[in-house]
XYZ file of N, CA and C in Angstrom:
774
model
N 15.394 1.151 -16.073
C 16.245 1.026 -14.882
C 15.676 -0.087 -14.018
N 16.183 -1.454 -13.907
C 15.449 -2.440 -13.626
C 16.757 -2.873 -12.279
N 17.547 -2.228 -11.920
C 18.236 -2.282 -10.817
C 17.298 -2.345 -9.376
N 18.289 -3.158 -8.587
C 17.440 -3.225 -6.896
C 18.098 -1.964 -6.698
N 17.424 -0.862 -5.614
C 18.208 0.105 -4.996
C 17.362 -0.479 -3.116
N 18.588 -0.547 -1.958
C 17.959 -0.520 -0.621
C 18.819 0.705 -0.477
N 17.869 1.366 0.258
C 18.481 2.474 1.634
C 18.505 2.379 2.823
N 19.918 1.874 3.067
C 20.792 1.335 4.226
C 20.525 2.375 5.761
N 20.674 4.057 5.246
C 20.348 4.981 5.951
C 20.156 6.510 5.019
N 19.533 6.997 6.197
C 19.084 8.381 5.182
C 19.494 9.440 6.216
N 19.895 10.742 5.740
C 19.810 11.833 6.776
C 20.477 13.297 6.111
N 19.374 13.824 6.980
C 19.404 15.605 6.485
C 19.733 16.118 7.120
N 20.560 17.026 6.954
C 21.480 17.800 7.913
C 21.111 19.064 7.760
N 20.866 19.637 9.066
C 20.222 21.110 9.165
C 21.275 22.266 8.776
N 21.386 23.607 8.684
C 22.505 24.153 7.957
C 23.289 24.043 8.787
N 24.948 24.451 8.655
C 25.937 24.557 9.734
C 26.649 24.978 9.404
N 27.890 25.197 10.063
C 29.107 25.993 9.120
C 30.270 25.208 8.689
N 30.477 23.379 9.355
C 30.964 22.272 9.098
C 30.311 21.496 8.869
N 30.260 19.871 8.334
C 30.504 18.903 8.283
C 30.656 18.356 9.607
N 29.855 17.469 10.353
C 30.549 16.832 11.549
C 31.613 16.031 11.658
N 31.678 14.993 9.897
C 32.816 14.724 9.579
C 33.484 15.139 8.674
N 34.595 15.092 8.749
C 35.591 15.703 7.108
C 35.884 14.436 6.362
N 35.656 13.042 6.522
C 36.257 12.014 6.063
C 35.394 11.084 6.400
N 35.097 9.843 5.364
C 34.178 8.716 6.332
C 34.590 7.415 5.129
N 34.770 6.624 5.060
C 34.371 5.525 4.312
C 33.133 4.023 4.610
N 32.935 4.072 3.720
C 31.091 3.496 3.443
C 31.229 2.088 3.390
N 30.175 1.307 3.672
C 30.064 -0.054 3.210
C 29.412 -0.225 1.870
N 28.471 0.475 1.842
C 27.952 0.693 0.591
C 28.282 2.007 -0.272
N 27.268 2.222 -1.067
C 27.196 3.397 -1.909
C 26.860 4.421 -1.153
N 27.258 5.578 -1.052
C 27.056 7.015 -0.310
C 26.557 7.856 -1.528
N 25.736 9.242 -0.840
C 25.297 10.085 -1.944
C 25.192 11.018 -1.126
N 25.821 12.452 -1.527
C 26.484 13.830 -0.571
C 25.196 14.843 -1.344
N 24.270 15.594 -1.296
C 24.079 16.602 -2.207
C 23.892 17.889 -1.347
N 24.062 18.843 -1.242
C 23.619 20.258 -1.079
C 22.533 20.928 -1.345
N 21.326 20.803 0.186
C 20.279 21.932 -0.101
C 20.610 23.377 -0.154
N 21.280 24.058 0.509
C 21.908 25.050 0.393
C 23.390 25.044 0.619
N 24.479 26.287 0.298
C 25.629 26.294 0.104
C 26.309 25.511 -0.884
N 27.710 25.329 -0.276
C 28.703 24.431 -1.489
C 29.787 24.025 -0.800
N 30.170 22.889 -1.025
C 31.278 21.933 -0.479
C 32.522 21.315 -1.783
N 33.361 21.484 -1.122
C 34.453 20.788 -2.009
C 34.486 19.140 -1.545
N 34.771 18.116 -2.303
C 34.588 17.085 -2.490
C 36.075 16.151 -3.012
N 36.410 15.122 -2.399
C 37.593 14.417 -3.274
C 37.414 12.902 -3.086
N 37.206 11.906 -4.048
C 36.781 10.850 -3.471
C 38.870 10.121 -3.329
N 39.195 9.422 -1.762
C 40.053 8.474 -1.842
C 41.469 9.679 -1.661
N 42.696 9.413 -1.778
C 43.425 9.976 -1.874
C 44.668 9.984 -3.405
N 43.530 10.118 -4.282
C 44.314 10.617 -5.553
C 44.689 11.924 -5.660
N 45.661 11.837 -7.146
C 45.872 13.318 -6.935
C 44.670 14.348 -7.474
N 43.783 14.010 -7.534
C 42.998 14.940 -8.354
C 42.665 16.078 -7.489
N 42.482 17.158 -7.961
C 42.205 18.281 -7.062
C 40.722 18.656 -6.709
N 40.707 18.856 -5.427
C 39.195 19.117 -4.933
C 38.175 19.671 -6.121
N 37.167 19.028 -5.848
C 35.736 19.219 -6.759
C 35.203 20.377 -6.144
N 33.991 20.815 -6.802
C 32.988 22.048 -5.209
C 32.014 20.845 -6.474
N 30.629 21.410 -5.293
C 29.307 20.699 -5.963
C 28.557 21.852 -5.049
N 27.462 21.689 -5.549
C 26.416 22.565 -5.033
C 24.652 22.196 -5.767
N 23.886 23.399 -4.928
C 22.483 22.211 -5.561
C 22.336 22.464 -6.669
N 21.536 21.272 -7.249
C 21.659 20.702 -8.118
C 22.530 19.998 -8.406
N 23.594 19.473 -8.154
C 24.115 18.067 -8.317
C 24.610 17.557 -7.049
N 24.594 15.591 -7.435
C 24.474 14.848 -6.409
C 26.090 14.243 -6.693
N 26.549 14.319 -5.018
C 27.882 12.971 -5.245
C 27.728 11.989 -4.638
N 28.122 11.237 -5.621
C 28.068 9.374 -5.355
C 29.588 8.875 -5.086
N 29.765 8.317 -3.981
C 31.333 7.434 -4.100
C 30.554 6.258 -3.599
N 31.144 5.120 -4.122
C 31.536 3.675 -4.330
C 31.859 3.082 -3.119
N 31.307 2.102 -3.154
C 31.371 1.059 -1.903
C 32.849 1.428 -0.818
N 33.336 1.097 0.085
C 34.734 0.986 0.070
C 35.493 1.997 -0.186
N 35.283 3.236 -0.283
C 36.052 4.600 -1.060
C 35.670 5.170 0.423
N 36.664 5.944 -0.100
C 36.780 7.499 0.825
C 36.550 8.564 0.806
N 35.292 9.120 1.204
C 35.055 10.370 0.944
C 35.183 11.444 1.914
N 36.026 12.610 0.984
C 36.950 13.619 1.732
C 35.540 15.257 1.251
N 35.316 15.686 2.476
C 34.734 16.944 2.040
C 34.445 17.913 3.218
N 34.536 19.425 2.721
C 34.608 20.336 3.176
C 33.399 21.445 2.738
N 32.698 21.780 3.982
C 31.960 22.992 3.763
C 32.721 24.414 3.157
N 32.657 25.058 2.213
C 33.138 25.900 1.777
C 32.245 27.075 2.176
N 30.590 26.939 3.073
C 29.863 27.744 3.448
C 28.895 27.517 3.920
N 28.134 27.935 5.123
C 27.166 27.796 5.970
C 26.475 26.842 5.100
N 26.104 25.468 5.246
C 25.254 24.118 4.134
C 24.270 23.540 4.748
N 23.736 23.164 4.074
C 22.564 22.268 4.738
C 22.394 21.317 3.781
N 22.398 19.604 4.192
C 22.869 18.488 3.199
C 21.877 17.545 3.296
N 21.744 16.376 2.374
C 21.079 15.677 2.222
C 22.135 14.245 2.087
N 21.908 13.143 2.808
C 22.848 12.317 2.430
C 22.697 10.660 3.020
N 23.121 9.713 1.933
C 22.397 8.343 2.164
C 23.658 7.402 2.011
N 22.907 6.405 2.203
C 24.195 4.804 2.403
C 22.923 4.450 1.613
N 23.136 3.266 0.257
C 22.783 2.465 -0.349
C 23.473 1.421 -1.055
N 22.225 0.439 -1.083
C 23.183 -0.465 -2.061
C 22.670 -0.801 -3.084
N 23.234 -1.033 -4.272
C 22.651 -1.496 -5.805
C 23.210 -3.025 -5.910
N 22.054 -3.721 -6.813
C 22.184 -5.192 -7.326
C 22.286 -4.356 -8.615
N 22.760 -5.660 -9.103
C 23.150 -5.884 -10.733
C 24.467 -4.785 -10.751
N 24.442 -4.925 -12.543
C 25.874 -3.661 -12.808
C 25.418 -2.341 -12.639
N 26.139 -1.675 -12.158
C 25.584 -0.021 -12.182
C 26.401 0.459 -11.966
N 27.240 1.637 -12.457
C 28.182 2.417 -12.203
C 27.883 3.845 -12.347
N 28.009 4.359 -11.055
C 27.593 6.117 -11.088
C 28.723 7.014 -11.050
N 28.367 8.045 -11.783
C 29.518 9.106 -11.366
C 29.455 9.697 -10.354
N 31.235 10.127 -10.268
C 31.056 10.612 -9.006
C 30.219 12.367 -8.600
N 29.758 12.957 -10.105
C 29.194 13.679 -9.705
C 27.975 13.868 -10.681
N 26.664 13.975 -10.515
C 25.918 14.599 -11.553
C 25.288 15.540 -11.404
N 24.615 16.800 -12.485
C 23.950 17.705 -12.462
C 23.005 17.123 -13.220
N 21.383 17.553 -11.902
C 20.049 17.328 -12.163
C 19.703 18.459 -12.734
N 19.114 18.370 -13.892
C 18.513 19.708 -14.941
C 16.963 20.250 -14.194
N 16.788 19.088 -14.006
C 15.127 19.269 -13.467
C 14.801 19.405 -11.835
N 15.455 20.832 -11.837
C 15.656 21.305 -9.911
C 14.485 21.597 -9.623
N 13.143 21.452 -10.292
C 11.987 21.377 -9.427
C 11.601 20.560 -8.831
N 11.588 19.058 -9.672
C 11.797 18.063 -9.444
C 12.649 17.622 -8.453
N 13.657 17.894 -8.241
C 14.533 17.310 -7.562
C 14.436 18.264 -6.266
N 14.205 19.844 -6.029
C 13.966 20.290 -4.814
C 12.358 19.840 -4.023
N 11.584 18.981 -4.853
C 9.979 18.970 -4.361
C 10.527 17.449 -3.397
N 11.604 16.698 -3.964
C 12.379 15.391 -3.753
C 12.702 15.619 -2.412
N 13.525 16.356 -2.506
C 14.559 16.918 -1.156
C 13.380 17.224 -0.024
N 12.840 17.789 -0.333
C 11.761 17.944 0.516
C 10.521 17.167 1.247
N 10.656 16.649 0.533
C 9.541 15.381 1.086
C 10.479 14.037 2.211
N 11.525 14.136 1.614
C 12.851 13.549 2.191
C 13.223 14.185 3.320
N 13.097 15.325 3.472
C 13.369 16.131 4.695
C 12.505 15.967 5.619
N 10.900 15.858 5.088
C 10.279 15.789 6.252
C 10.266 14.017 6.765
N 10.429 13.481 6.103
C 10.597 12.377 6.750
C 11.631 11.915 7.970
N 12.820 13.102 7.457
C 13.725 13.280 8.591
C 12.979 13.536 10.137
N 12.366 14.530 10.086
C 11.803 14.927 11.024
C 10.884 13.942 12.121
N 10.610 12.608 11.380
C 9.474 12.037 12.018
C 10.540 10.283 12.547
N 9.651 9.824 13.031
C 10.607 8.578 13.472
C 10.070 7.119 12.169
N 11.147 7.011 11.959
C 11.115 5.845 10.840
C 10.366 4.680 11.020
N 9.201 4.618 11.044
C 8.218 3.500 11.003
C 8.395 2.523 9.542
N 8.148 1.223 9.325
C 7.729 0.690 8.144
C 7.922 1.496 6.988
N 6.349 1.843 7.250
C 5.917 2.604 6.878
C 6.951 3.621 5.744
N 6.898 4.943 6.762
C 8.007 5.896 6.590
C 9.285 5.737 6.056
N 9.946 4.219 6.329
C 10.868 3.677 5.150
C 10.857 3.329 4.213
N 9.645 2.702 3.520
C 9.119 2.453 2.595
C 9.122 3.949 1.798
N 8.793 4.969 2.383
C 8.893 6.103 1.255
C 9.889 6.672 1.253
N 10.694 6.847 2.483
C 12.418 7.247 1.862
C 12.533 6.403 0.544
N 12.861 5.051 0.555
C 13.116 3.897 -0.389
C 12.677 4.839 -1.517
N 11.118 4.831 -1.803
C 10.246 5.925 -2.755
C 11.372 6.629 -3.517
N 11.207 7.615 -3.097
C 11.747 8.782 -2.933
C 13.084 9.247 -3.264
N 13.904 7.896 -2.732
C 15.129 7.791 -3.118
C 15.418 7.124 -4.618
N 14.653 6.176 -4.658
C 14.625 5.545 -6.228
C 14.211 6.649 -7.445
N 13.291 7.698 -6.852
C 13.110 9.213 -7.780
C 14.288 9.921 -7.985
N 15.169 10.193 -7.256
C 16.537 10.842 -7.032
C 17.600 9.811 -7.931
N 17.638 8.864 -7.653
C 18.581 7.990 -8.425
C 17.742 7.618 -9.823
N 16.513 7.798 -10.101
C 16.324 7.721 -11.248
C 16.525 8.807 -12.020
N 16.509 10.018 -11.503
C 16.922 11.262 -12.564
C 18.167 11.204 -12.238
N 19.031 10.840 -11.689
C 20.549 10.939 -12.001
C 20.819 9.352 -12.872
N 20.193 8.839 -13.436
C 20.673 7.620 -13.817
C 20.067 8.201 -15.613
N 18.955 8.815 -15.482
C 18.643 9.410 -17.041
C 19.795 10.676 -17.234
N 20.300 11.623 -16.501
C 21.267 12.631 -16.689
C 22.496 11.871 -17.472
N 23.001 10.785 -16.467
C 24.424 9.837 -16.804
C 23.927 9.281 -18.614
N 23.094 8.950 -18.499
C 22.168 8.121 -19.495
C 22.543 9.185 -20.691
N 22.256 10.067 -20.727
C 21.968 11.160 -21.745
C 23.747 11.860 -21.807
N 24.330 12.164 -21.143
C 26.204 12.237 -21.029
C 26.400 10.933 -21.760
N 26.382 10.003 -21.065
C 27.034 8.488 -22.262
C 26.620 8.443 -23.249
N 25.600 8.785 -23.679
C 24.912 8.967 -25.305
C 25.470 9.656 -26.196
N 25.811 11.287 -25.494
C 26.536 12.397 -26.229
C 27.739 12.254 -26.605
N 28.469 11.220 -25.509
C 30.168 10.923 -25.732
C 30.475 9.742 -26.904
N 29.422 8.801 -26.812
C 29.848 7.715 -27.616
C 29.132 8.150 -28.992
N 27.910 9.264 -29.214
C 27.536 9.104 -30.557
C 26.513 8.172 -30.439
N 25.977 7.498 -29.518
C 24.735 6.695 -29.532
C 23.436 7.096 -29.300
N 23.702 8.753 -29.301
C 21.875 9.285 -29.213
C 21.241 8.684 -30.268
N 19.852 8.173 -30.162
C 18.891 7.832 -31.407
C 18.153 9.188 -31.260
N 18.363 9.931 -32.287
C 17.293 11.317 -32.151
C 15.539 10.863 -32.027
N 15.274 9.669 -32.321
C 13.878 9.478 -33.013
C 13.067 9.108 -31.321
N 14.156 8.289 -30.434
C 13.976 8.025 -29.509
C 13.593 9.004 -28.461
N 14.524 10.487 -28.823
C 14.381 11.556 -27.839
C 13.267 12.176 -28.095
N 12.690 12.092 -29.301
C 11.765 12.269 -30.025
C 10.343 11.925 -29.228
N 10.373 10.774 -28.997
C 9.574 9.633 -28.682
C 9.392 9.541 -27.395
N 10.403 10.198 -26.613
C 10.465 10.678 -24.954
C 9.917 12.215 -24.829
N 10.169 12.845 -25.794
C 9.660 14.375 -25.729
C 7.711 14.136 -25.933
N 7.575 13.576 -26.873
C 6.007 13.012 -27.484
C 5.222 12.456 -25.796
N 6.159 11.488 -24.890
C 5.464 10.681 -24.178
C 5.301 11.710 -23.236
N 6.482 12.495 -22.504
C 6.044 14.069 -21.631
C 5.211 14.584 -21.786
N 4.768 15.067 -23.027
C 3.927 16.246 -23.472
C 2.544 15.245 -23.510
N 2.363 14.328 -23.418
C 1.140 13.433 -24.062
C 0.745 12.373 -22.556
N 1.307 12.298 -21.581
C 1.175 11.452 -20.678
C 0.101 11.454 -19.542
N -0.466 12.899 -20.136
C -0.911 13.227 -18.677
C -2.683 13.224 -19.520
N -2.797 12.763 -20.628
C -4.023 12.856 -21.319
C -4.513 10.932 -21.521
N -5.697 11.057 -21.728
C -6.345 9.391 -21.575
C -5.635 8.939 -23.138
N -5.692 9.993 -23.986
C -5.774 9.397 -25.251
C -4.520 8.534 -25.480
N -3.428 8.364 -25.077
C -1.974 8.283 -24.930
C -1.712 6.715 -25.512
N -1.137 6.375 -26.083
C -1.160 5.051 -26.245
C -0.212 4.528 -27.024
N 0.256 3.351 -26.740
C 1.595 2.769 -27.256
C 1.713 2.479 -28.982
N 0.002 2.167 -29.429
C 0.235 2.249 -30.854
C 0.332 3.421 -31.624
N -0.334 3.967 -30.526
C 0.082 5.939 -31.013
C 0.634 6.832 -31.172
N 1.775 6.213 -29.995
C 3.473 6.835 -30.201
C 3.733 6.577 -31.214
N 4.029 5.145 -31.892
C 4.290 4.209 -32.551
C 4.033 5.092 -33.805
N 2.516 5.137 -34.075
C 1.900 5.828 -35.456
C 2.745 6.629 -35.951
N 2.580 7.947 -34.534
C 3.424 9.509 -34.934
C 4.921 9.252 -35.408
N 5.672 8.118 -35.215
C 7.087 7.851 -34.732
C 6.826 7.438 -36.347
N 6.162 6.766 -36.768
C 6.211 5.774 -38.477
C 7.020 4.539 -37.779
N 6.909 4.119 -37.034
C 7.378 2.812 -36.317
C 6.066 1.440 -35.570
N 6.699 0.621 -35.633
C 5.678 -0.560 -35.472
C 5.678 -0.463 -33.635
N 4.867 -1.195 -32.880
C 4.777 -1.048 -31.675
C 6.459 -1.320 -30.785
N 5.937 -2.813 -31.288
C 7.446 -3.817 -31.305
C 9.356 -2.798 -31.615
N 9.073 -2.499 -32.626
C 10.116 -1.622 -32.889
C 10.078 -0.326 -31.591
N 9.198 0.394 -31.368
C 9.390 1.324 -30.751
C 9.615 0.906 -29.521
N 9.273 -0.048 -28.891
C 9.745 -0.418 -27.758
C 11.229 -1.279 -27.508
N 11.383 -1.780 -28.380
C 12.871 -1.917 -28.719
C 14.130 -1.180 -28.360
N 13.611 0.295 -29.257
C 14.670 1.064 -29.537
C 14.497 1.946 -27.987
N 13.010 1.952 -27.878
C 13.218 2.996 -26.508
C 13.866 2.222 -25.048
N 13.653 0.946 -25.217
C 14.049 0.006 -24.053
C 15.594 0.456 -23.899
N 16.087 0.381 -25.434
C 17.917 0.753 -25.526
C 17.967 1.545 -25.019
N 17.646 2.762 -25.477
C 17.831 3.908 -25.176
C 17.625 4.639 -23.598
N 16.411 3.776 -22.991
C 16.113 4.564 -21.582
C 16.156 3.558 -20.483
N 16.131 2.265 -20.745
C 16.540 1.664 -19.875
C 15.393 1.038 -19.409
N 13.786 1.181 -20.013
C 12.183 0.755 -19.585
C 11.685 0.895 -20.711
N 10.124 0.776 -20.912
C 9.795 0.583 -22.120
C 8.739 2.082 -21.822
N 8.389 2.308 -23.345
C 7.624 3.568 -23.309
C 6.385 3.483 -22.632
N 6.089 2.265 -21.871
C 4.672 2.886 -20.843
C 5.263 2.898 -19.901
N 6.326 2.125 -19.451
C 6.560 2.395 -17.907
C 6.878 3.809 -17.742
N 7.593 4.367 -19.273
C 7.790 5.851 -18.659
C 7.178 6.650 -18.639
N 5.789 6.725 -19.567
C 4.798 7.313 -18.967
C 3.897 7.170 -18.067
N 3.898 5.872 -17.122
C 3.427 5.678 -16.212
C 4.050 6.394 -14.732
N 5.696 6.819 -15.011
C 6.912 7.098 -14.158
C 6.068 8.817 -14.171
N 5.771 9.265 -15.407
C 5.165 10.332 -15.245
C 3.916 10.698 -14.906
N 2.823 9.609 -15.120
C 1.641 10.247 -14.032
C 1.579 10.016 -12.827
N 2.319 8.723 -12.623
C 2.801 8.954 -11.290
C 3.464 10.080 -10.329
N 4.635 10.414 -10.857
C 5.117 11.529 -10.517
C 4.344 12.533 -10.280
N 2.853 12.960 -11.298
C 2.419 14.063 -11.137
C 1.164 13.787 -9.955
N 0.900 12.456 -9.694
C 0.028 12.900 -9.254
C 0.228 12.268 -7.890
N 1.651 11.660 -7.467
C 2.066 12.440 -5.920
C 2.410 13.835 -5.302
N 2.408 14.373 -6.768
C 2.875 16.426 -6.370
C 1.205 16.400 -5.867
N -0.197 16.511 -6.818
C -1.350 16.526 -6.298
C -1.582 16.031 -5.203
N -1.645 15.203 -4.682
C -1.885 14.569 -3.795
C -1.345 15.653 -1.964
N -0.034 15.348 -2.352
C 0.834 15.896 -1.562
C 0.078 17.831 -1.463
N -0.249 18.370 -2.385
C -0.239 19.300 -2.847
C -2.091 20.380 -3.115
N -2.854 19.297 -2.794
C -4.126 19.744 -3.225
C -4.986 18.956 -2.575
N -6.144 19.400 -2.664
C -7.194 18.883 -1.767
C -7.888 17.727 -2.653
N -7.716 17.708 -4.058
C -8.309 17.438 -5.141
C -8.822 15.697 -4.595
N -9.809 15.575 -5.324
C -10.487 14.019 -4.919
C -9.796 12.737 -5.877
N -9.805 12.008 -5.151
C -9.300 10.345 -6.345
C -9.318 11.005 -7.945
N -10.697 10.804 -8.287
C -11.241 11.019 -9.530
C -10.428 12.353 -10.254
N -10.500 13.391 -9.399
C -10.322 14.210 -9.801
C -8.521 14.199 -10.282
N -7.693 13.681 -9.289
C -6.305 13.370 -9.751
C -6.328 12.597 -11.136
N -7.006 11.266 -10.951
C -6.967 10.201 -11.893
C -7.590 11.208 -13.557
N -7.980 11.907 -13.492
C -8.663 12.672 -14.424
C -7.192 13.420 -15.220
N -6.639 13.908 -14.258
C -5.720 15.276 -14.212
C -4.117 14.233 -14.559
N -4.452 12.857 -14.811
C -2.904 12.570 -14.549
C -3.292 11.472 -15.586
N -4.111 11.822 -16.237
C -4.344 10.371 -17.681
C -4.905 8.586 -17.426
N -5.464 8.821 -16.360
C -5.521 7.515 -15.804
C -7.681 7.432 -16.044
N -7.819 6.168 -16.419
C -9.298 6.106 -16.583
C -10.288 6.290 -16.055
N -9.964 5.882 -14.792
C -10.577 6.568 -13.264
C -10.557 6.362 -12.263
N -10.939 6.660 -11.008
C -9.516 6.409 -9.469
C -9.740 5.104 -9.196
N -10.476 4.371 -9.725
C -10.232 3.137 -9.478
C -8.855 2.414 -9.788
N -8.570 2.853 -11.410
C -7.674 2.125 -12.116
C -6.242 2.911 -11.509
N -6.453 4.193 -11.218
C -5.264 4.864 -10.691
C -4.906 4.420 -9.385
N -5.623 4.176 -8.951
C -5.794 3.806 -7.295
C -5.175 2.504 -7.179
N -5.131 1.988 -8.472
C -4.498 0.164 -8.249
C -3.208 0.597 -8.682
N -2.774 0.992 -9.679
C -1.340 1.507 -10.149
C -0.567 1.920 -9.503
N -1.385 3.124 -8.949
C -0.314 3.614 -7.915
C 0.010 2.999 -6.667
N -0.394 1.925 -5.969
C -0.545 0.957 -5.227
C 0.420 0.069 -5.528
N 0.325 -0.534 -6.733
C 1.291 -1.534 -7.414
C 2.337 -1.202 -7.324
N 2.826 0.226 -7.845
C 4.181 1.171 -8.122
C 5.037 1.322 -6.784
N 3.685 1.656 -6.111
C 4.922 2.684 -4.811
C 4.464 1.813 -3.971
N 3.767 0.992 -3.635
C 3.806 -0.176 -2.044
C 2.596 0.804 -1.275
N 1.925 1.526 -1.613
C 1.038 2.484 -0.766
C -0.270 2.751 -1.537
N -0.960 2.887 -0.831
C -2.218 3.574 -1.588
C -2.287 5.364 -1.856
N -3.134 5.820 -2.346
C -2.920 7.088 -2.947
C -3.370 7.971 -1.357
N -4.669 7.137 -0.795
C -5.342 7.852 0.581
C -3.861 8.171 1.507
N -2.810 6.916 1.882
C -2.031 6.499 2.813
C -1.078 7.706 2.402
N -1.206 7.803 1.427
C 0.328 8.391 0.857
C -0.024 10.152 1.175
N -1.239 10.676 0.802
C -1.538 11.618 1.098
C -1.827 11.830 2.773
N -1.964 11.207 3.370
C -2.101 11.599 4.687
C -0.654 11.242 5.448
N 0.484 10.825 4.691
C 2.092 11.335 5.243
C 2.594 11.917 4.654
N 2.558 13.050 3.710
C 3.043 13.772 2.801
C 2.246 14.962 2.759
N 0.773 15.208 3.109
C 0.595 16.273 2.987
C 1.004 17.364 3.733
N 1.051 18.366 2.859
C 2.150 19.729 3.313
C 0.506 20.572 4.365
């Protein structure tokens, strides 16, 4: 996923029993989701008949569109203006499989609500938000695969191998490769097709991931993360994760910890 994403605006809405608006149209891309309750949804005035969504899935309408929606019950929402470079086309609705993931998301997003948007503090909405649109861009990813017949099983294969294996030192691109009976070159090929990055960035997407939950989440020292998340040692983690997210691991833990 080598798309620009900016976040134009962000905001969480505490529960209520409406919507302040029933109708709005966007300059950019909008994204509606539900921490609690459920809302009916219609993008524009076609005939299609009202949607409901609820958590676990996110709605996206399109630049210029109209989005029509109704609390169907006391809600509490999450919801952004963005814009994408390059081609990208989202649906207007997806279901996130991985609601731990995506409620630990919501949450860290929430508290940022709470505080006043420094640099800083935008810089990790941005974060944060690129996590959210990256698991709805692998969900869409994995639907277009199933419809056209273009799953590579060897690939899912090769994504299941990098999960289970990412969070250990031994991990390594000729090693996927080995287990797979595929050459380096080849495996990065087919996985580039298939996921949209190459097989280290996505296991890099995953010790990363795990070891902003630590961070956020534990008292645990540099070393001790960098240990726990496959990385050689907090030195080398300490530059990565720096590189990745625009922050250091210290910075990041002292606005995020719970």
């Amino acid at each position: 996923m080598t798309r620009k994403i900016q976040v134009m605006r962000y905001y969480y809405g505490k529960q209520r029993e409406q919507f302040s608006l029933t109708e709005d149209t966007y300059e950019g891309w909008s994204m509606l989701a539900a921490e609690s309750g459920r809302f009916s949804f219609v993008l524009d005035d076609n005939a299609q008949e009202n949607r409901i969504a609820e958590f676990g899935e996110l709605v996206f309408c399109p630049p210029g569109h109209t989005l029509r929606r109704l609390a169907l019950e006391p809600i509490s929402f999450h919801f952004a203006e963005f814009t994408l470079s390059g081609r990208w086309t989202l649906p207007d609705k997806v279901r996130i499989k991985d609601v731990g993931r995506l409620s630990s998301t919501f949450r860290y997003l929430q508290e940022q609500q709470e505080e006043d948007l420094s640099d800083q503090l935008r810089e990790d909405v941005q974060h944060l938000f690129e996590d959210l649109l990256f698991m709805a861009y692998r969900e869409q990813l994995t639907a277009q695969q199933k419809r056209s017949g273009t799953i590579d099983p060897l690939m899912n294969q090769a994504a299941a191998y990098i999960e289970t294996q990412a969070l250990e030192h031994e991990l390594s691109l000729k090693g996927v490769a080995l287990t797979l009976g595929l050459s380096s070159s080849q495996l990065t090929r087919r996985f580039q097709a298939v996921y949209g990055m190459s097989p280290v960035r996505y296991a890099t997407k995953i010790r990363l991931s795990r070891a902003r939950l630590l961070l956020a989440e534990t008292p645990d020292t540099l070393d001790a993360i960098a240990e726990q998340c496959g990385f050689q040692n907090a030195f080398y983690f300490s530059r990565v994760f720096s590189q990745h997210m625009q922050i250091s691991p210290s910075a990041y833990r002292r606005t995020f910890r719970v």
